[in-house]
Short mmCIF file of N, CA, C and O in Angstrom, two decimals:
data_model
loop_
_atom_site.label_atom_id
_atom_site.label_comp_id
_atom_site.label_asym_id
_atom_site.label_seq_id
_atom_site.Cartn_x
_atom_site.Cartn_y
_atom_site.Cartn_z
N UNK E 1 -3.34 -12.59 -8.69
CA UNK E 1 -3.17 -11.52 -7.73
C UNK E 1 -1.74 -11.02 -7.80
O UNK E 1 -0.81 -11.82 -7.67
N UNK E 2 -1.55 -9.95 -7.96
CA UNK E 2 -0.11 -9.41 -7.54
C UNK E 2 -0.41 -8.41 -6.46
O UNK E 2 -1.57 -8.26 -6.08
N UNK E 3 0.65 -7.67 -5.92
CA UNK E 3 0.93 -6.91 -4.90
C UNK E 3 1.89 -5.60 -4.92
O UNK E 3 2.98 -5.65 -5.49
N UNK E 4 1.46 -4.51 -4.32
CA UNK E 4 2.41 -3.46 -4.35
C UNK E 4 2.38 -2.75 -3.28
O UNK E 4 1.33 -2.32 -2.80
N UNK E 5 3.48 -2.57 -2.82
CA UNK E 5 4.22 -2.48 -1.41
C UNK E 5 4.86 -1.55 -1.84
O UNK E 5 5.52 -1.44 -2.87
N UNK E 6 4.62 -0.66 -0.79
CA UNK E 6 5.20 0.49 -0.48
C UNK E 6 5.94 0.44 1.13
O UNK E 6 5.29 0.34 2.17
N UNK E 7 7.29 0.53 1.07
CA UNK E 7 8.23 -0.08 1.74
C UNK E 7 9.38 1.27 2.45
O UNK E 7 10.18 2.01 1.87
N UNK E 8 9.06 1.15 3.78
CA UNK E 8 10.13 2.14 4.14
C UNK E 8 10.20 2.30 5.95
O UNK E 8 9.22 1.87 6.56
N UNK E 9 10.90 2.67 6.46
CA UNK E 9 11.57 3.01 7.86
C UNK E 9 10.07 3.72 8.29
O UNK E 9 9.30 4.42 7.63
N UNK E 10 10.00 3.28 9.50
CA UNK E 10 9.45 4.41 10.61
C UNK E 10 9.15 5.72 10.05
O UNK E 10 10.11 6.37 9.64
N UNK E 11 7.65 6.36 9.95
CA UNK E 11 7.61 7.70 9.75
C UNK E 11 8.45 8.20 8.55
O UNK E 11 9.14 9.22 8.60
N UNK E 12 8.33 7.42 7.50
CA UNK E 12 8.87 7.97 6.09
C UNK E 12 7.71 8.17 4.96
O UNK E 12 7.96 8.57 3.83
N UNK E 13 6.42 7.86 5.43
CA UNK E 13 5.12 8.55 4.89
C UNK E 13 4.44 7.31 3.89
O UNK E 13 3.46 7.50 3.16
N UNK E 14 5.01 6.32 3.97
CA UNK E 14 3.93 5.05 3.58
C UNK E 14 2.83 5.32 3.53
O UNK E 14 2.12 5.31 2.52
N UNK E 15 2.49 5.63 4.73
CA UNK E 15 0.40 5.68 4.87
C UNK E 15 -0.24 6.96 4.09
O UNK E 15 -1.24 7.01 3.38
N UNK E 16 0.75 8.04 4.52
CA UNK E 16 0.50 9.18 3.91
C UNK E 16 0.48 8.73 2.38
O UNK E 16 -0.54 8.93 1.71
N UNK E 17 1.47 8.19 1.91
CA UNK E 17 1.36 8.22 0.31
C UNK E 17 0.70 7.16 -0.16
O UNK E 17 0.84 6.90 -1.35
N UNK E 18 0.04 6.53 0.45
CA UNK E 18 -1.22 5.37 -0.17
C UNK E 18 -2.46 6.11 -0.09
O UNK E 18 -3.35 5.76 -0.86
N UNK E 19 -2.71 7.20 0.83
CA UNK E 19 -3.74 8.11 1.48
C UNK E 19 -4.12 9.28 0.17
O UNK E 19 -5.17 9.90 -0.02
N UNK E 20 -2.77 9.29 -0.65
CA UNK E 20 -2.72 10.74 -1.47
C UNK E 20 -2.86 9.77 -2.61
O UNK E 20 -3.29 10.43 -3.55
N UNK E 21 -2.67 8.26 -3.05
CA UNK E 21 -3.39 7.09 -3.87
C UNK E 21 -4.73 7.52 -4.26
O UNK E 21 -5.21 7.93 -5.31
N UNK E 22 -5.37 7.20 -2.62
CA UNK E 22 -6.30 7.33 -2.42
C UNK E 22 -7.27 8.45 -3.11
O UNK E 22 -8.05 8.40 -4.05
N UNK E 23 -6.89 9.39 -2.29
CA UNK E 23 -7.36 10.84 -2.94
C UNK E 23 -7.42 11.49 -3.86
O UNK E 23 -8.14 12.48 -4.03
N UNK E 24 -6.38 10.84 -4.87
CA UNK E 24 -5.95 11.30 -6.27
C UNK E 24 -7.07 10.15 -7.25
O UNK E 24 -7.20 10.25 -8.47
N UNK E 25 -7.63 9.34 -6.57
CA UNK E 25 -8.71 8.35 -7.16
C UNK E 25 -9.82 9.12 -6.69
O UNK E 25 -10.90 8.87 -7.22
N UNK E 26 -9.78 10.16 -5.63
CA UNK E 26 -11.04 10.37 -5.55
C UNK E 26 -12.35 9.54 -4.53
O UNK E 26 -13.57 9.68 -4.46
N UNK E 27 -11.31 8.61 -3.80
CA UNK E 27 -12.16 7.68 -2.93
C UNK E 27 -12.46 8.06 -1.70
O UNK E 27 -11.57 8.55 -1.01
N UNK E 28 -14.03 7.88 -1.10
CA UNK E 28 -14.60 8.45 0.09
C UNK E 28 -13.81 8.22 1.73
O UNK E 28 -14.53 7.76 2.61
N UNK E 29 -13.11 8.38 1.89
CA UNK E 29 -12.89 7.67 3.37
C UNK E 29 -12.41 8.80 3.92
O UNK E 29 -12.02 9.87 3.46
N UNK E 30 -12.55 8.22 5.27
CA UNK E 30 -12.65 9.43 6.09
C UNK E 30 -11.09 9.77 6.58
O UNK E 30 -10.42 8.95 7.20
N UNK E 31 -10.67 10.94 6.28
CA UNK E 31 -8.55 10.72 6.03
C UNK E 31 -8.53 11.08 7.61
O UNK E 31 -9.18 11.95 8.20
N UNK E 32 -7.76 10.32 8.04
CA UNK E 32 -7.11 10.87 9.27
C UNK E 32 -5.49 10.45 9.50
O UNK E 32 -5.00 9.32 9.54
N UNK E 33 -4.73 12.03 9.67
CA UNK E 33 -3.24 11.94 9.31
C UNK E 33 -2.55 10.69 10.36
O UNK E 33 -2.51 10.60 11.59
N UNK E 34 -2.20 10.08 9.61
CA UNK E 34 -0.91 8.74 10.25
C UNK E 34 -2.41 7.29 10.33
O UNK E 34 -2.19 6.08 10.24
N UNK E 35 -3.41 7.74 10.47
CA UNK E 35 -4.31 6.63 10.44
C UNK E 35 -4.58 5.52 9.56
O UNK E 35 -5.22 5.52 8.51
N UNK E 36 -3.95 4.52 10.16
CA UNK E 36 -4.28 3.16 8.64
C UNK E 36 -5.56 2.95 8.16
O UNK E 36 -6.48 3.54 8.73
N UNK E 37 -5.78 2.31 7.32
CA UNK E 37 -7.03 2.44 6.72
C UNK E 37 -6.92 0.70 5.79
O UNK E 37 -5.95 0.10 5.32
N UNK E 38 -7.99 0.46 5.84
CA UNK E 38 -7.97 -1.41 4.98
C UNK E 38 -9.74 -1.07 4.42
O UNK E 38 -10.74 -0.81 5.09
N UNK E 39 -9.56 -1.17 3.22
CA UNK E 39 -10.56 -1.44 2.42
C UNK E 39 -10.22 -1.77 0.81
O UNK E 39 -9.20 -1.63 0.14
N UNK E 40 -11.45 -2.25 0.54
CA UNK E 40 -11.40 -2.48 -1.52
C UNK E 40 -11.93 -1.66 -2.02
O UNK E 40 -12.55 -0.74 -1.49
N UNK E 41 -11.78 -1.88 -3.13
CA UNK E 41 -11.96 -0.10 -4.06
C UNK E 41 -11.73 -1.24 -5.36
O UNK E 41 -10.71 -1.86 -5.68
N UNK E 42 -13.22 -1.26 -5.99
CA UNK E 42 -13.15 -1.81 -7.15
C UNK E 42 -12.98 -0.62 -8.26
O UNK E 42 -13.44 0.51 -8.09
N UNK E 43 -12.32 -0.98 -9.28
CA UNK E 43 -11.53 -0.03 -10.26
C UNK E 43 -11.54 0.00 -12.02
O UNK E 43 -11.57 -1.17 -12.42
N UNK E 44 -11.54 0.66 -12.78
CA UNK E 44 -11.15 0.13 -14.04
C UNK E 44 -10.18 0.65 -14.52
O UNK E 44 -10.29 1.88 -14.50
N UNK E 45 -9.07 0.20 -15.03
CA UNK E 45 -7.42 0.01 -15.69
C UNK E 45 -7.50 -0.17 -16.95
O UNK E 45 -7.56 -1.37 -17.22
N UNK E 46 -7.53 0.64 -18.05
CA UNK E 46 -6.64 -0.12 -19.30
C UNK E 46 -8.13 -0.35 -19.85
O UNK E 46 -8.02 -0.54 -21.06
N UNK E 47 -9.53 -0.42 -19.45
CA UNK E 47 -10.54 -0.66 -19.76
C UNK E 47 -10.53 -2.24 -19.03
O UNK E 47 -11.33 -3.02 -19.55
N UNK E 48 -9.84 -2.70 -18.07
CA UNK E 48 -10.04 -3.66 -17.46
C UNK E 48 -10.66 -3.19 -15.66
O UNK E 48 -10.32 -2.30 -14.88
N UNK E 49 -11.72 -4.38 -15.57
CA UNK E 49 -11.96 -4.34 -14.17
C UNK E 49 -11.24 -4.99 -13.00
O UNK E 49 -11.13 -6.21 -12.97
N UNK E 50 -10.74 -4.18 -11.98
CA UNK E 50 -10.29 -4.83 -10.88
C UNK E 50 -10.79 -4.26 -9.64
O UNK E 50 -11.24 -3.17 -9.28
N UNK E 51 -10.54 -5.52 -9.04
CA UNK E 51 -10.53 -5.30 -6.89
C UNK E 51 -9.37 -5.05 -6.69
O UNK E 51 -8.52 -5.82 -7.15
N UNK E 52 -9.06 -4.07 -6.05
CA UNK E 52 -8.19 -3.62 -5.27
C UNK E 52 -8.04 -3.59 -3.47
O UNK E 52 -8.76 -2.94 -2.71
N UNK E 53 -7.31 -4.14 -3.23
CA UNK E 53 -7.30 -4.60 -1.46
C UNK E 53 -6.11 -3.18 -1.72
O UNK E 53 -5.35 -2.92 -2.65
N UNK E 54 -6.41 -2.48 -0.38
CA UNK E 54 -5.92 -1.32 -0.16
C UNK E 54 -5.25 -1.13 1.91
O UNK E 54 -5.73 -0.28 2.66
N UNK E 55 -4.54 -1.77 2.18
CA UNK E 55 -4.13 -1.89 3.74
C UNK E 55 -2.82 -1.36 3.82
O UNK E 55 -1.86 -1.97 3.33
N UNK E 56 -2.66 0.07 4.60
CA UNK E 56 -1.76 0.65 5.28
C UNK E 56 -1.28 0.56 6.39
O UNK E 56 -0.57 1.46 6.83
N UNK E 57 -1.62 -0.72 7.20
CA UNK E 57 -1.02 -1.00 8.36
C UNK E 57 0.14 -2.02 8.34
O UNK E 57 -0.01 -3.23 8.25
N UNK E 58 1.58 -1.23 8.45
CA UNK E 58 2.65 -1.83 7.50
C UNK E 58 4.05 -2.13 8.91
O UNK E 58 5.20 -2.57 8.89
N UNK E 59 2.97 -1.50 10.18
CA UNK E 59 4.37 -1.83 11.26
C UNK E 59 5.05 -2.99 12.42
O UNK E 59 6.06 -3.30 13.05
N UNK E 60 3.21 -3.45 12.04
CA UNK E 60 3.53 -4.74 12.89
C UNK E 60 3.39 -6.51 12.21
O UNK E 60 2.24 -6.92 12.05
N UNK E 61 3.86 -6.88 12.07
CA UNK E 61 3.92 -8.22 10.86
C UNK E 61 2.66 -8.91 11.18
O UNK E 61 2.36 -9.65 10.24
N UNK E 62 1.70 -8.97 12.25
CA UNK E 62 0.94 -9.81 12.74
C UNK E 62 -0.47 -9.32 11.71
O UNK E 62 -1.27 -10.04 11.12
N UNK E 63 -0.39 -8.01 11.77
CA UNK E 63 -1.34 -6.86 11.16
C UNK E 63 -1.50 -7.46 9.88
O UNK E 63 -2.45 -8.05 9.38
N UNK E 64 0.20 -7.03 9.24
CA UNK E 64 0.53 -7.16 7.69
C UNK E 64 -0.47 -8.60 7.07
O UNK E 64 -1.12 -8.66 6.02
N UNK E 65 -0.30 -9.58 8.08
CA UNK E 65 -0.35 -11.06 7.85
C UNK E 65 -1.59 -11.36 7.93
O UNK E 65 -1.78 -12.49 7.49
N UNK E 66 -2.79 -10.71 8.41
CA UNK E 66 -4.28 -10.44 8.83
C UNK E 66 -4.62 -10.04 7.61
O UNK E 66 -5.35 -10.74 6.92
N UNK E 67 -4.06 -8.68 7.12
CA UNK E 67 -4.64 -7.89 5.85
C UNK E 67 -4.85 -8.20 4.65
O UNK E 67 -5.74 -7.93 3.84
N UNK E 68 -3.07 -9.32 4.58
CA UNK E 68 -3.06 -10.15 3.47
C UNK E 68 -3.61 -11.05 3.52
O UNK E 68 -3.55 -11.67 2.45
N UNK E 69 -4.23 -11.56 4.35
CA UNK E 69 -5.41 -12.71 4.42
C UNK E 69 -6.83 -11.94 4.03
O UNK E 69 -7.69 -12.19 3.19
N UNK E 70 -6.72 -11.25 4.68
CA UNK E 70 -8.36 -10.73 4.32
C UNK E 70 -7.93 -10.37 2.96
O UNK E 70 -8.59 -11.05 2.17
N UNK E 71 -7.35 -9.81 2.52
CA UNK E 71 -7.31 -9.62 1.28
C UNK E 71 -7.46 -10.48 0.19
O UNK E 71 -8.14 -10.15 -0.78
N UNK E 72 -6.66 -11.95 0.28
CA UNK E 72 -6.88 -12.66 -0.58
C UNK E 72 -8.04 -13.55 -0.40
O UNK E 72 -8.51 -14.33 -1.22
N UNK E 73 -8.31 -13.40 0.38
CA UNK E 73 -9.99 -14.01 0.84
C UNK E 73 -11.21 -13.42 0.24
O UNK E 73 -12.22 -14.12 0.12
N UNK E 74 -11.18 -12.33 -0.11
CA UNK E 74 -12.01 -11.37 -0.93
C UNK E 74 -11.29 -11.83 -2.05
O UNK E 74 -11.64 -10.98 -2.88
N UNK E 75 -10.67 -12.47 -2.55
CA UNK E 75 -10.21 -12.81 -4.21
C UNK E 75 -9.59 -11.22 -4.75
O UNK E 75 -9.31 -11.12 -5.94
N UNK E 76 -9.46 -10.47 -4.17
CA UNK E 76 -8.74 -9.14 -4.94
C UNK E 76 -7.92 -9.57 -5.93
O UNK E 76 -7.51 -10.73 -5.96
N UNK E 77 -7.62 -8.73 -6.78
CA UNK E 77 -6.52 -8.88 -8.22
C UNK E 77 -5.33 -8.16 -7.76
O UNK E 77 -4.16 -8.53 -7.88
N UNK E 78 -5.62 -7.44 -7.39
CA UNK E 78 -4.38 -6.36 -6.54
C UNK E 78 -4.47 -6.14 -5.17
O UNK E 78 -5.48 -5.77 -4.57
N UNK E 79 -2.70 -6.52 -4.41
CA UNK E 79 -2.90 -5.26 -2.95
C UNK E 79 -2.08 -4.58 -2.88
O UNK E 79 -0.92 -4.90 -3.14
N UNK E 80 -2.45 -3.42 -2.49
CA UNK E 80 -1.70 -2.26 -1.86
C UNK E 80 -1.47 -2.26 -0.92
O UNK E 80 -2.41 -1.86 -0.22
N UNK E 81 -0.17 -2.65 -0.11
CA UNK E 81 0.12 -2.41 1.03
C UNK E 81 1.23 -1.48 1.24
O UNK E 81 1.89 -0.82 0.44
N UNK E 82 1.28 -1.65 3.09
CA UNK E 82 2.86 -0.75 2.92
C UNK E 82 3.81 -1.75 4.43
O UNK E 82 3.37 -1.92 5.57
N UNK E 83 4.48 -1.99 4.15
CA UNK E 83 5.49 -2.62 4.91
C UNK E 83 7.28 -1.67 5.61
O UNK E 83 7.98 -0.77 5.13
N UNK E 84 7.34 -2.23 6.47
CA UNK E 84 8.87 -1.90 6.74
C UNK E 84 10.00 -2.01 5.92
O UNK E 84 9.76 -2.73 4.95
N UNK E 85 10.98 -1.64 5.93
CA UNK E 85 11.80 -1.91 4.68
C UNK E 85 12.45 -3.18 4.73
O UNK E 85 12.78 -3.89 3.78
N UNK E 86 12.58 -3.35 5.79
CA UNK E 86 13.31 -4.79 6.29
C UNK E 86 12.32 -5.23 7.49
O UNK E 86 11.27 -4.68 7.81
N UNK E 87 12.99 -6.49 8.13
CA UNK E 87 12.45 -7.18 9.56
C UNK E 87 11.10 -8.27 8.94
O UNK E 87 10.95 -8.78 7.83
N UNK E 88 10.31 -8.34 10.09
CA UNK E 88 9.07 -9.12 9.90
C UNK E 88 8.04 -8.80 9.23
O UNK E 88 7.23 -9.63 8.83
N UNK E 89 7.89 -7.03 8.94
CA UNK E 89 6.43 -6.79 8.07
C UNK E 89 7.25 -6.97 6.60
O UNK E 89 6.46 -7.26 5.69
N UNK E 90 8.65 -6.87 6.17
CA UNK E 90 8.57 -7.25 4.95
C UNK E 90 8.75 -9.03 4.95
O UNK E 90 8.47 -9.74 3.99
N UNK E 91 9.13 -9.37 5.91
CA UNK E 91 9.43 -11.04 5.80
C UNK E 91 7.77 -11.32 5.51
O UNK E 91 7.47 -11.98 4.52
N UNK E 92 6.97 -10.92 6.20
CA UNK E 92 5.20 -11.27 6.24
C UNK E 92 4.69 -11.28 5.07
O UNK E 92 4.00 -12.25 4.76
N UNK E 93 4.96 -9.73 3.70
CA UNK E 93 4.64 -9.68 2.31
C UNK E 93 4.99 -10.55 1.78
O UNK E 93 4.23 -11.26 1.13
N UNK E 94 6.89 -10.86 1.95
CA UNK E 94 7.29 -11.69 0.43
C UNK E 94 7.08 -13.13 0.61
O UNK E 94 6.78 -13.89 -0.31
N UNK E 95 7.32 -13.64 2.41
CA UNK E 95 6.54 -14.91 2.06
C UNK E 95 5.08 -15.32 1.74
O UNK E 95 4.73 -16.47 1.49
N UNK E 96 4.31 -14.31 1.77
CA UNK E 96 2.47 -14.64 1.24
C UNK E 96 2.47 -14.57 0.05
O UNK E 96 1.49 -15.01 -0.54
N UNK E 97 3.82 -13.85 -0.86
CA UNK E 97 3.89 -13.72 -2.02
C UNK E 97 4.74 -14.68 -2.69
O UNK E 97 4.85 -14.72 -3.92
N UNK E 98 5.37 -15.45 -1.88
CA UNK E 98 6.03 -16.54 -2.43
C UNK E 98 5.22 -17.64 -2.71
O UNK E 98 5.22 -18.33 -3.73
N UNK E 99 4.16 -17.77 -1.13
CA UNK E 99 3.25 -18.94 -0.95
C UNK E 99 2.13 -18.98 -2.10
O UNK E 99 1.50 -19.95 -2.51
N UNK E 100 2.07 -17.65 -2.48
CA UNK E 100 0.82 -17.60 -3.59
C UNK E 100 1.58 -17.40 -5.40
O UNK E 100 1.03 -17.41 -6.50
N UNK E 101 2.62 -17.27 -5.11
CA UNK E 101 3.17 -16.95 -6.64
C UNK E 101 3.10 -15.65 -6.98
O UNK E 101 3.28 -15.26 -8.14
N UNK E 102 2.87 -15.03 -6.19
CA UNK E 102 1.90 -13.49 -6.64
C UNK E 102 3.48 -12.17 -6.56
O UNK E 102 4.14 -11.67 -5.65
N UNK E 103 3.48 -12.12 -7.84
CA UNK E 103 4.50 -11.17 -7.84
C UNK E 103 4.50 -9.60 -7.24
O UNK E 103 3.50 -8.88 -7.19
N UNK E 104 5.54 -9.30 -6.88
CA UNK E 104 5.71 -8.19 -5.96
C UNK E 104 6.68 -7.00 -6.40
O UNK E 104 7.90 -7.09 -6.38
N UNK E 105 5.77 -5.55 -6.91
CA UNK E 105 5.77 -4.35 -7.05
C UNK E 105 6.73 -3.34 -5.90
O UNK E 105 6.07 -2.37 -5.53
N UNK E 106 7.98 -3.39 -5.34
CA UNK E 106 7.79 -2.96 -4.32
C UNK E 106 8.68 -1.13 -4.69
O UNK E 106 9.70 -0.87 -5.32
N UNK E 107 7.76 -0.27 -4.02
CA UNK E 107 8.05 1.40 -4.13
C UNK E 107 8.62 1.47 -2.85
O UNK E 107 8.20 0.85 -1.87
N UNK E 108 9.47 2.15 -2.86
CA UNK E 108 10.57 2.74 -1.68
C UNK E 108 10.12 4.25 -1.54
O UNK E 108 10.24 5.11 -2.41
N UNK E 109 9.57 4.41 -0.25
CA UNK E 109 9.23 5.23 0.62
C UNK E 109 10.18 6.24 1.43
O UNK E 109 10.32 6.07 2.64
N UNK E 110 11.02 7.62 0.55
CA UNK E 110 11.88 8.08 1.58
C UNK E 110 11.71 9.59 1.89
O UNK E 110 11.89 10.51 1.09
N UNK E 111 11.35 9.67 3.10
CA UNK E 111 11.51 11.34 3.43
C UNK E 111 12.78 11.90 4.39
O UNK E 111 12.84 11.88 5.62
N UNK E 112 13.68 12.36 3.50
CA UNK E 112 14.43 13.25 3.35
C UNK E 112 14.19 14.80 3.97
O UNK E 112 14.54 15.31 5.03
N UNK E 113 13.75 15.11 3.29
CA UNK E 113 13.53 16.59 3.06
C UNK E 113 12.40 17.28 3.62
O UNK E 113 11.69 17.92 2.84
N UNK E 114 12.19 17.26 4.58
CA UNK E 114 10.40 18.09 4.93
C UNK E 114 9.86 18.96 3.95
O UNK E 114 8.63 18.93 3.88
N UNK E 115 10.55 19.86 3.04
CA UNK E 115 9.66 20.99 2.80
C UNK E 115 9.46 19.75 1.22
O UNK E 115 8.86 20.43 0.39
N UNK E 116 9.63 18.88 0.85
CA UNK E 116 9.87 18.07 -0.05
C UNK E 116 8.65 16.61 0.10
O UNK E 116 8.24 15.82 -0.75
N UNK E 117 8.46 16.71 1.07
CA UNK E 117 7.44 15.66 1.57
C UNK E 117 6.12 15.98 0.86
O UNK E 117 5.78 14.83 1.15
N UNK E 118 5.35 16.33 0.37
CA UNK E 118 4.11 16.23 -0.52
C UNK E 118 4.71 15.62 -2.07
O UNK E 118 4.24 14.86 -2.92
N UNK E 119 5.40 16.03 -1.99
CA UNK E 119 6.27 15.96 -3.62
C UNK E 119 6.25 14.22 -3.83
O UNK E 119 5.52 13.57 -4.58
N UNK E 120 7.55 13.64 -2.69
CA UNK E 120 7.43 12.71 -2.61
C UNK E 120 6.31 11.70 -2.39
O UNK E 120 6.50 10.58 -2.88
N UNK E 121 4.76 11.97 -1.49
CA UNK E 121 4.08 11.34 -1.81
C UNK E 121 3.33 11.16 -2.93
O UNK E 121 2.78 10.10 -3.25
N UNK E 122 3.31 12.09 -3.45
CA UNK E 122 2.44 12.42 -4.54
C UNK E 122 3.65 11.39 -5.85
O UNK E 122 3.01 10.71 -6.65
N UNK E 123 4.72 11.34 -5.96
CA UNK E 123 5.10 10.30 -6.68
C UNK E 123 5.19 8.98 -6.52
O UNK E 123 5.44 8.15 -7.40
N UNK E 124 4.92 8.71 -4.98
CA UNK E 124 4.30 7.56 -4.76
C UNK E 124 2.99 7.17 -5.59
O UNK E 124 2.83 6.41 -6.54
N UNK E 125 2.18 7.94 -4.90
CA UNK E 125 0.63 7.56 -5.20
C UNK E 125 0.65 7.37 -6.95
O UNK E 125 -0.10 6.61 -7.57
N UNK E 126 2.01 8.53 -7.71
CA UNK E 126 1.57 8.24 -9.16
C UNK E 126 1.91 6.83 -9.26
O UNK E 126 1.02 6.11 -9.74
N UNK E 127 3.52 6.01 -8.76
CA UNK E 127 3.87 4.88 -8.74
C UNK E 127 3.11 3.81 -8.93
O UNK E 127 3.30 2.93 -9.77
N UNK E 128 2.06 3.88 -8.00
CA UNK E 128 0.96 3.15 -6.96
C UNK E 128 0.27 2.85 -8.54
O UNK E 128 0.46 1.77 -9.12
N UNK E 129 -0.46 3.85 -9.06
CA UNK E 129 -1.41 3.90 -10.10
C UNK E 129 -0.85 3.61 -11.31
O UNK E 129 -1.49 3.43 -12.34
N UNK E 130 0.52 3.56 -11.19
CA UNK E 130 1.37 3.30 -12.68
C UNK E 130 1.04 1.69 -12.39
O UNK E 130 0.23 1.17 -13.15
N UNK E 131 1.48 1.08 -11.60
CA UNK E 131 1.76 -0.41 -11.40
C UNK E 131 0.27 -1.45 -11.24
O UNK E 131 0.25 -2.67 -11.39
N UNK E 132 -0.99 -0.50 -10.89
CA UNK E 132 -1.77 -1.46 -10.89
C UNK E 132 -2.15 -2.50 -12.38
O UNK E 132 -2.94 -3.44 -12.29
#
């Protein structure tokens, strides 16, 4: 299992840019703006098959620490999450990733610029899909 974290402050578009992941795969869910979302999305890479654990609820560590359980409980190969840049939701990733060995991908999440904000997610989401 490895992991990729998308990591950033309050309202810097984490969810949004796992959401535009999402969409740029083409996957059914029902989008609602700032709304987290936790599901798998099995995939093929490289001509390889994977599970993908997919959880955008990145603000409260208790959450983070639920998701990554359910996640590795389903045996996924990959998760996508998104965490704080600092504090307890990133303390929550790197120790589940310490406890499991499972190396950690992490994309930095920054909005700057409003009229610039699609741009930036959208190089997330490519990030996202580069690293699985």
């Amino acid at each position: 299992m490895r992991i990729i974290v998308v990591r950033g402050v309050a309202n810097s578009g984490k969810t949004s840019a796992i959401h535009r992941f999402l969409k740029n795969r083409q996957v059914g869910f029902e989008y609602k703006p700032k709304a987290d979302v936790s599901l798998t999305l099995p995939m093929v890479k490289n001509g390889q098959s994977l599970l993908v654990a997919v959880c955008t609820n990145g603000d409260i560590a208790a959450d983070v620490e639920n998701h990554l359980d359910w996640a590795q409980q389903l045996n996924v190969d990959v998760i996508v999450c998104a965490c704080r840049s600092r504090g307890d939701t990133y303390s929550a990733v790197t120790s589940f990733a310490t406890r499991r060995s499972a190396p950690v991908h992490e994309i930095s999440s920054k909005r700057e610029d409003r009229k610039k904000w699609a741009a930036a997610e959208q190089a997330i989401a490519v990030a996202i899909e580069a690293n699985l």
